[in-house]
Coordinates of C-alpha atoms and ligand atoms in Angstrom, one line a residue:
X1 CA -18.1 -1.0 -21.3
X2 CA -14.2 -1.2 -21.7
X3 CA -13.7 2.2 -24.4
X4 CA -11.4 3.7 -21.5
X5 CA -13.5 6.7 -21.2
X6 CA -14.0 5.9 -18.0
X7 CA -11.8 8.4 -15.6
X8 CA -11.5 7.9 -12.1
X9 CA -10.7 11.0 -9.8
X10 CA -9.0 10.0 -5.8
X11 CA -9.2 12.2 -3.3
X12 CA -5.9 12.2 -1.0
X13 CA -5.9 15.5 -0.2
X14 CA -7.0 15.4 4.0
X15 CA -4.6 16.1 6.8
X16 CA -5.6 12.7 7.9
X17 CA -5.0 11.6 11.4
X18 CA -1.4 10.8 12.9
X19 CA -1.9 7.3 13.7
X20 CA -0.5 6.3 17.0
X21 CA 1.8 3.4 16.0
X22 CA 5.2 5.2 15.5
X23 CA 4.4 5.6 12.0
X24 CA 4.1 9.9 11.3
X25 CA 2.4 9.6 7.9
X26 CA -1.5 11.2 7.0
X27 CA -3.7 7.7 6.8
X28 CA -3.6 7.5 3.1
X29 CA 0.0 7.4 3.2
X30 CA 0.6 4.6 6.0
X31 CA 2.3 1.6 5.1
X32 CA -0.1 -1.2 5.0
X33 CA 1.6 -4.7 5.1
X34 CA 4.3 -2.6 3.6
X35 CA 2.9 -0.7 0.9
X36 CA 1.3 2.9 1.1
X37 CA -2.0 2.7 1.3
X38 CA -2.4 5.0 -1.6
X39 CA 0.1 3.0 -3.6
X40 CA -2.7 0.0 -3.0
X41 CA -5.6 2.1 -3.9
X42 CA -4.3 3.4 -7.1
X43 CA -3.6 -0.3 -8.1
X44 CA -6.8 -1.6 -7.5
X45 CA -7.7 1.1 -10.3
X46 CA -4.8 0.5 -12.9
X47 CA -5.5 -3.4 -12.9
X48 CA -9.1 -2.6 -14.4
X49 CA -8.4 -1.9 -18.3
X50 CA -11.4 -0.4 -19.0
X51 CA -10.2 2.6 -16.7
X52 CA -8.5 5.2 -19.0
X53 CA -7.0 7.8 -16.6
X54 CA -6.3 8.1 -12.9
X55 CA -5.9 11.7 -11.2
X56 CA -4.9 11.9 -7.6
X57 CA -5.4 15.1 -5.7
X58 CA -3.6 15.8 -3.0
X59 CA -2.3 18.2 -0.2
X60 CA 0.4 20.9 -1.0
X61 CA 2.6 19.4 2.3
X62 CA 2.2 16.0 0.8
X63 CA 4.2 16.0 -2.0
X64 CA 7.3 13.8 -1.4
X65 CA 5.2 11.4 0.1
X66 CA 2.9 11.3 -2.7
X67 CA 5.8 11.0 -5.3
X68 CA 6.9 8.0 -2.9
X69 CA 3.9 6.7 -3.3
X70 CA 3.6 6.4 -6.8
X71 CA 7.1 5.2 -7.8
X72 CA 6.0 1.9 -8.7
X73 CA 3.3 3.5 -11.4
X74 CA 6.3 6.1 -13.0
X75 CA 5.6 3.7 -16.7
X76 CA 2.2 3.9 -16.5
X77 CA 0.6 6.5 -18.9
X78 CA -2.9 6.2 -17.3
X79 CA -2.0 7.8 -13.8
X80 CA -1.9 11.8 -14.8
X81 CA 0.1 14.5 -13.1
X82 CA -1.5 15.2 -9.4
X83 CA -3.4 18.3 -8.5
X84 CA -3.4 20.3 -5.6
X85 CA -6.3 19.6 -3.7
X86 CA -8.5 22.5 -1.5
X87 CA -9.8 23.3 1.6
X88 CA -12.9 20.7 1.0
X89 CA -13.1 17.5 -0.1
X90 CA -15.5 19.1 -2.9
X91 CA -12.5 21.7 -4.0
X92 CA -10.1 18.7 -4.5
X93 CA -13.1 16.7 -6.4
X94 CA -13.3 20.1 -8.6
X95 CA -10.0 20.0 -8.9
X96 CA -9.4 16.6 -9.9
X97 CA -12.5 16.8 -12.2
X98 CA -11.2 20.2 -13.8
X99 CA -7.7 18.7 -14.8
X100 CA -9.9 15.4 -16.1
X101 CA -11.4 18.1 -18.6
X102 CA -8.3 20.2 -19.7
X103 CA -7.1 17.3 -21.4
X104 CA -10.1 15.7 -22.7
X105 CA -13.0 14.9 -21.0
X106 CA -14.3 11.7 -19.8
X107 CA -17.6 10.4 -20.5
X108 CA -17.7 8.7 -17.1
X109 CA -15.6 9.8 -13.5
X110 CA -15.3 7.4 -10.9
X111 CA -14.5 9.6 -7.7
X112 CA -13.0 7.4 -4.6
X113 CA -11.3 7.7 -1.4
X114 CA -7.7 7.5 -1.1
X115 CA -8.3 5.3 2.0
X116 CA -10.4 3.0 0.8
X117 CA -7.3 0.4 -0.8
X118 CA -9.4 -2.9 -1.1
X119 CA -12.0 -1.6 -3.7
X120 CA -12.4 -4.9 -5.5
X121 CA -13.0 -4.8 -9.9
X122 CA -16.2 -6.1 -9.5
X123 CA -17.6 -3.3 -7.3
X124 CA -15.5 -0.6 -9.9
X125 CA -17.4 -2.0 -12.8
X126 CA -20.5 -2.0 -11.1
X127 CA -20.8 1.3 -10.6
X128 CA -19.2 1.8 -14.0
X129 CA -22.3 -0.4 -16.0
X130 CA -25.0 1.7 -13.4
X131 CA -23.9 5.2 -15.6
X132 CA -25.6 3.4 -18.4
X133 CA -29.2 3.4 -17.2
X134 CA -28.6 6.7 -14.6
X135 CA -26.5 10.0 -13.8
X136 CA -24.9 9.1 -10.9
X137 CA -23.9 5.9 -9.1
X138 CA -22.8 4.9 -5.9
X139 CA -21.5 1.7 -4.6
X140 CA -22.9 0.8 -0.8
X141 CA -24.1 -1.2 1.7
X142 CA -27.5 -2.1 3.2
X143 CA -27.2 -1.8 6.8
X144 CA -27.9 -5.0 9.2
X145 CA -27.5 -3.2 12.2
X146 CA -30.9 -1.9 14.3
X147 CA -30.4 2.0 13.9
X148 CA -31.1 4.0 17.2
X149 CA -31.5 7.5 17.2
X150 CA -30.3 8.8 20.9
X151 CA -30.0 12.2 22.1
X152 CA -27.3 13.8 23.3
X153 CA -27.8 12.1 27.0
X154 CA -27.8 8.3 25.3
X155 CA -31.4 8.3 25.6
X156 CA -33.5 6.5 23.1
X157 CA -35.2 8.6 21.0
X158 CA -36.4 6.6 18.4
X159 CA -36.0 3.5 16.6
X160 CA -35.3 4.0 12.9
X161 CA -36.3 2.0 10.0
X162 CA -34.3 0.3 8.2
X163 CA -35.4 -0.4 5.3
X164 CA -34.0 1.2 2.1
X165 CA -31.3 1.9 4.4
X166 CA -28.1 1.7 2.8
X167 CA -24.4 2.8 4.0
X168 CA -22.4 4.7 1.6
X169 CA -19.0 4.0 0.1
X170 CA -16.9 5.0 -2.7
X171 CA -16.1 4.7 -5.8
X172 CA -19.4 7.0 -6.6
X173 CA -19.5 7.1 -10.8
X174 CA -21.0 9.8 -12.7
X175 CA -21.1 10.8 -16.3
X176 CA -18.7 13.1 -16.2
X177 CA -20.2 16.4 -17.5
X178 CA -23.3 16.3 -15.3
X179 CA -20.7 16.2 -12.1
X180 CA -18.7 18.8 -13.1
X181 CA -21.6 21.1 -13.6
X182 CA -22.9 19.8 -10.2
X183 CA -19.6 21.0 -8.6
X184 CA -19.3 24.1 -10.4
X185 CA -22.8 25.1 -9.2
X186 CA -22.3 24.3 -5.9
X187 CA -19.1 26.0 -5.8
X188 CA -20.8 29.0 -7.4
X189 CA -23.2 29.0 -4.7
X190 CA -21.4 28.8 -1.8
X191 CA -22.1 25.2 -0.9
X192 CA -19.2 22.8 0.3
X193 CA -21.0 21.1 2.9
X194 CA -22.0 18.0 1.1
X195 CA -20.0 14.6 2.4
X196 CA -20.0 12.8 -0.5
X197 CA -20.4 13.8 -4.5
X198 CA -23.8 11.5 -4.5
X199 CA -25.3 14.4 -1.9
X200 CA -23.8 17.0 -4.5
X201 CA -25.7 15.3 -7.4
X202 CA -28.4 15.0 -5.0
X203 CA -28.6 18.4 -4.7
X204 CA -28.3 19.1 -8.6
X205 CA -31.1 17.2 -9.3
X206 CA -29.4 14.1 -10.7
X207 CA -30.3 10.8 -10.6
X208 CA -28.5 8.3 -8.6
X209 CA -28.8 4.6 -8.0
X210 CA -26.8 2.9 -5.5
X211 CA -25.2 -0.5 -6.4
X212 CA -23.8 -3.2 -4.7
X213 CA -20.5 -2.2 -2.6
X214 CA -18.7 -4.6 -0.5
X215 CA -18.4 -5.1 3.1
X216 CA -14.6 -5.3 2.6
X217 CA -14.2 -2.1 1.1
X218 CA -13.7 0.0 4.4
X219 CA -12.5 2.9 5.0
X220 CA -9.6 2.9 7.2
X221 CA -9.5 5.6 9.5
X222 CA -8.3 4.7 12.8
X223 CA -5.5 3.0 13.8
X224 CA -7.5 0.1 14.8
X225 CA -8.8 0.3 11.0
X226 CA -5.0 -0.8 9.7
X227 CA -4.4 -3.3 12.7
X228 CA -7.4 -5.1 11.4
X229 CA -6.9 -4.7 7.9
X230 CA -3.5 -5.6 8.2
X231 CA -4.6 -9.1 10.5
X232 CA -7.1 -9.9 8.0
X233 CA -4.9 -9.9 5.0
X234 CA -2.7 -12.1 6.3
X235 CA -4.0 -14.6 9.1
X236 CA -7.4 -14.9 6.9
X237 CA -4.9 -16.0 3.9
X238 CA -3.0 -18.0 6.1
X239 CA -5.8 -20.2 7.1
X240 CA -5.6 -21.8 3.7
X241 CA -1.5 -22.1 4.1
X242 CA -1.2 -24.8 6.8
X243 CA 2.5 -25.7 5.4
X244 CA 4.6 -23.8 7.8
X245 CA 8.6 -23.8 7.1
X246 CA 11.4 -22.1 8.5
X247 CA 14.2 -21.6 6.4
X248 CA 18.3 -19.9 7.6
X249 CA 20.4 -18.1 5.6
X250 CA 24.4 -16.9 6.2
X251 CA 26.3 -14.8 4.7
X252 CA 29.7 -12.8 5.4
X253 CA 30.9 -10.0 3.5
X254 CA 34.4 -8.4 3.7
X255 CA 35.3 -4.8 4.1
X256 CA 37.0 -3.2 1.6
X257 CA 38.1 0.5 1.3
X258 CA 35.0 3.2 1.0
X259 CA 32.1 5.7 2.6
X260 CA 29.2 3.6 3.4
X261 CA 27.8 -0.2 4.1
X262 CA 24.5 -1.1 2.8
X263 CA 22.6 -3.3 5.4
X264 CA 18.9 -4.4 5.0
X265 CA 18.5 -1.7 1.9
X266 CA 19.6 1.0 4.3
X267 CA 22.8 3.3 3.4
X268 CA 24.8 3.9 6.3
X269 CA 28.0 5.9 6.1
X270 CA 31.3 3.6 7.6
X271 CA 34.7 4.2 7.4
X272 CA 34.6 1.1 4.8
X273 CA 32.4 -1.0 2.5
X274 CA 31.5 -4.0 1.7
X275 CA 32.9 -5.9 -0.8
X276 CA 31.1 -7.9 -3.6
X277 CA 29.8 -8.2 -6.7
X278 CA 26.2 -6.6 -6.0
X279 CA 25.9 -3.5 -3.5
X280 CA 27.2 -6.2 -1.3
X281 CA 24.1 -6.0 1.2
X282 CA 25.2 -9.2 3.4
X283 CA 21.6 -9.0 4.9
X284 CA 19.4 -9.3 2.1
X285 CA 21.8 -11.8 0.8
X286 CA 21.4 -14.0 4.2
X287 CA 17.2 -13.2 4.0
X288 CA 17.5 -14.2 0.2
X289 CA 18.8 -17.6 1.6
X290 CA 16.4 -18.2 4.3
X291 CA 13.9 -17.7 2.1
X292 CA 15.2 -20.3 -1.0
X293 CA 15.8 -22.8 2.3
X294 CA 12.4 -22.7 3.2
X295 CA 11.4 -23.3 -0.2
X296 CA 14.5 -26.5 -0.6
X297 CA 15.0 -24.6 -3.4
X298 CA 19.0 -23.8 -4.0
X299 CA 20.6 -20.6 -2.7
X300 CA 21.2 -17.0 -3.8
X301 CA 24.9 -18.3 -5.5
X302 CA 23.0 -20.6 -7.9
X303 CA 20.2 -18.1 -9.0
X304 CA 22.6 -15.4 -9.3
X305 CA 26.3 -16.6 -10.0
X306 CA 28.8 -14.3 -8.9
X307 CA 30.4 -14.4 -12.5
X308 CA 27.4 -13.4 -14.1
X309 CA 28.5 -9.6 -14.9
X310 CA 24.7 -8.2 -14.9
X311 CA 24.5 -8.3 -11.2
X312 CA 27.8 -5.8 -10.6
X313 CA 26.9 -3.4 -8.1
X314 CA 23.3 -4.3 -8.5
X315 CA 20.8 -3.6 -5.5
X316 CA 20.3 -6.5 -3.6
X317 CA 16.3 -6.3 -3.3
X318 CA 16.2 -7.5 -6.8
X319 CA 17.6 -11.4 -5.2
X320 CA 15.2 -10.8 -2.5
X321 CA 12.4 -10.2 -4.8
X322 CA 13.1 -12.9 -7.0
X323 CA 12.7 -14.8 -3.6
X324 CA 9.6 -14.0 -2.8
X325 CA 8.6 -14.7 -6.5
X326 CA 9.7 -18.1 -5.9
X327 CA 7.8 -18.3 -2.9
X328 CA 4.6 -16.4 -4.8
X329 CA 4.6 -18.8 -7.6
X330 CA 4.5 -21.9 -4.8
X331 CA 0.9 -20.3 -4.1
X332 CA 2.8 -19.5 -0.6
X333 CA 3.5 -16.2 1.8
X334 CA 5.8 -15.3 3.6
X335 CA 4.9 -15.1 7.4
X336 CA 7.8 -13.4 9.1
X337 CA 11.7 -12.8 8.7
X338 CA 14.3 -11.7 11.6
X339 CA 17.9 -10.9 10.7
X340 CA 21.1 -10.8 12.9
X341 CA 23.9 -8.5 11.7
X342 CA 27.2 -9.6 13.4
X343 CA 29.4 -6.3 13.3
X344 CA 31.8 -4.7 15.1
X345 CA 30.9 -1.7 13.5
X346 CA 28.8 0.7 12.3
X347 CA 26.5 0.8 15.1
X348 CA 22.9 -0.9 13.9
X349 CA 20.8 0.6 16.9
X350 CA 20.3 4.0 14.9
X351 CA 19.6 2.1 12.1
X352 CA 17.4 -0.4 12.7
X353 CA 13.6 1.1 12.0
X354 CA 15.0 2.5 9.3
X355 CA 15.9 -1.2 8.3
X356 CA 12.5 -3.3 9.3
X357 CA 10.6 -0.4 7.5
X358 CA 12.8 -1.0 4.4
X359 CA 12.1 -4.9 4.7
X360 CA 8.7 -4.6 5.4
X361 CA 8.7 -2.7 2.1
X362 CA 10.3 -4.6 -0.2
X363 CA 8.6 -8.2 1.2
X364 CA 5.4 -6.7 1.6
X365 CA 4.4 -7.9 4.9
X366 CA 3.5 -5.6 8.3
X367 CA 6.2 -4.4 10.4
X368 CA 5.7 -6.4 13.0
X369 CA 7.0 -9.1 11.2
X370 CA 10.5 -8.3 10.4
X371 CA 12.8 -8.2 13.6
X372 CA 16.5 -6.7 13.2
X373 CA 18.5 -7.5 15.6
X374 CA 22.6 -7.1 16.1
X375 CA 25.4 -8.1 18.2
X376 CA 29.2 -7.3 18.3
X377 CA 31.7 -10.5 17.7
X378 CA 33.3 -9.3 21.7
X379 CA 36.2 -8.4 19.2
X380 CA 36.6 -12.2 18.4
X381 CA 37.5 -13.6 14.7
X382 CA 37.1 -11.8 11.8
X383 CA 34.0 -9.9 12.9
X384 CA 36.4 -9.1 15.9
X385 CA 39.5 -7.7 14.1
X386 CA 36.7 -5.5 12.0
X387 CA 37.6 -7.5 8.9
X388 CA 34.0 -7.9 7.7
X389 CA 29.9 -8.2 8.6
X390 CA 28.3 -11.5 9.1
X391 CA 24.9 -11.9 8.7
X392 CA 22.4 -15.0 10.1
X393 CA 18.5 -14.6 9.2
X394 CA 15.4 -16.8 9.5
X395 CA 12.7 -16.9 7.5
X396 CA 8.9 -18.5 8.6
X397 CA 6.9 -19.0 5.2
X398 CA 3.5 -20.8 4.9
X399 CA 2.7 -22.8 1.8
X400 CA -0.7 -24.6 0.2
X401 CA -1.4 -28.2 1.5
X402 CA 1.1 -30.4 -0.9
X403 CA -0.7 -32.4 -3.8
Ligands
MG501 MG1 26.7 -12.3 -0.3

């Protein structure tokens, strides 16, 4: 089934909780191993072509974050405008599913949670060839676990069977008109209890079939939730990289007349600038080297001469990037990076989150593996007589076995 009229509704719309790791963002907005979580969600749907549009409903408060969030998607024609979400989960599904038929509906809606980001293609077309044979699908998980019914002292009540037991995730598919009728009936009836759409179609008499979800699929709702995640996408993908390498990178820019400095992709206003050919950012530069080093693979200067015009005042992610695209195409990962800004002036302190936030962005890895750290020159040299920046970073990078 790959005619596209398949639409996929995400509900982003909850307050979430405030996690408790310095990060003041609702869940579906954290950064996970440097990427929103919602960014990751929405392109686990994109990369499936037989999904035709994407809707995102969200909260009213949640807008610049949302429009953060979906930068990287601003080409692609499949991710509609966002709606408003309501008070419910069910009024934001309405709402997502009402702005899926104003333009034209769907024969089939996919509706998922925001926080689920590791929703896998197989489990999406699953659900998607299930709306063949019945009205509703949902992908889950039969449950291993003994279940216990207590009461409310911890006391055994009973013991309760598990079979036919299954644990319900998202995406839950539908053909599309039968949902929206659903909603609209329980809306008109005063019903917006249900926890998931399956109980709404439940409810309207629909039938649903669960298919096969994955155990990785979680949804991540506590801080512990993202620690894990975060672990297992890396150290589970790091097993199979035993090649560790450390790689250094230096760089020194000069100052030149201007407003502001740009260190580690952060804009800081200074009673000069750099001066260079790029935006001058001394730090990527020295992290772009650290990274080629590890890789014995040349150094920013030969990848990107200085007399090549296109890179004039050019942001400096873009070397960093090409980097780490090095370092992808090896098969490798990069494990952890820690820069030292050697400055006079500006003062880094105020600066630095700002800065491992901005590098844990742009190389994709969790926060706790960047370090920024900086030091004055004790008013020696050129650093000393406030002449320029110098940067030293380090770069740890794992790579596949060697053939
Ligand atoms: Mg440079």
């Amino acid at each position: 089934m790959s005619d596209r009229s398949t639409a996929v509704v995400i509900v982003a719309a909850g307050r979430g909780l405030r996690a408790a790791n310095g990060e003041d963002a609702p869940k579906q907005y954290r950064r996970l191993a440097g990427r929103p979580v919602l960014e990751r969600t929405i392109a686990a749907f994109l990369a499936d072509p037989a999904i035709g549009r994407v809707v995102v409903a969200i909260h009213p408060d949640h807008r610049a974050l949302y429009d953060a969030a979906v930068a990287p998607f601003a080409d692609e024609a499949r991710l509609l405008p966002s709606v408003l979400g309501g008070a419910s989960r069910q009024a934001s599904v309405r709402a997502g599913l009402e702005a899926l038929a104003a333009a034209a509906a769907p024969a089939r809606v996919l509706i998922h949670d925001a926080a689920r980001p590791f929703v896998s293609r197989d489990v999406i077309e699953r659900a998607v060839a299930a709306l063949d044979e019945a009205e509703g699908a949902l992908a889950a998980v039969r449950v291993v676990d003994t279940l216990k019914r207590a009461d409310a002292d911890g006391r055994i009540v009973e013991t309760v069977p598990r079979d036919g037991v299954w644990a319900a995730q998202t995406p839950q598919g539908f053909r599309f008109a039968a949902i929206r009728a659903a909603h609209a009936r329980a809306a008109a009836e005063g019903r917006d209890d249900f926890t998931d759409d399956a109980a709404v179609a439940e409810w309207a008499g629909l039938t649903v079939r669960v298919v096969e979800g994955d155990p990785a699929n979680l949804k991540l709702t506590t801080n512990d939730d993202f620690l894990a995640a975060e672990a297992r996408m890396t150290l589970d993908r790091f097993a199979a990289l035993p090649d560790v390498r450390v790689g250094q990178g230096y760089d020194v820019h000069a100052f030149a007349p201007g407003d502001h400095v740009t260190l580690c992709g952060v804009k800081i206003p200074h009673a000069a600038r750099l001066d260079g050919h790029s935006d001058a950012d001394v730090a990527l530069h020295a992290l772009t080297d650290a990274i080629l080093g590890a890789l014995g693979d040349g150094d920013i200067g030969a990848h990107f001469p200085p007399s090549d015009s296109r890179w004039r005042g050019a942001d400096s992610a873009l070397f960093l990037r090409d980097a780490l695209a090095r370092l992808a195409a090896r098969g490798g990962m990069l494990a952890h990076v820690d820069v030292t800004i050697v400055a006079e002036a500006p003062k880094i302190g105020p600066h630095r989150e700002a800065m491992r936030r901005r590098l844990a962005e742009i190389c994709e890895v969790a926060i706790d593996r960047v370090g920024v750290k900086a030091t004055t020159n004790e008013k020696l040299g050129f650093v000393g007589r406030r002449e320029g920046i110098a940067v030293l970073a380090a770069a740890t990078i794992r790579l596949p076995p060697s053939d």
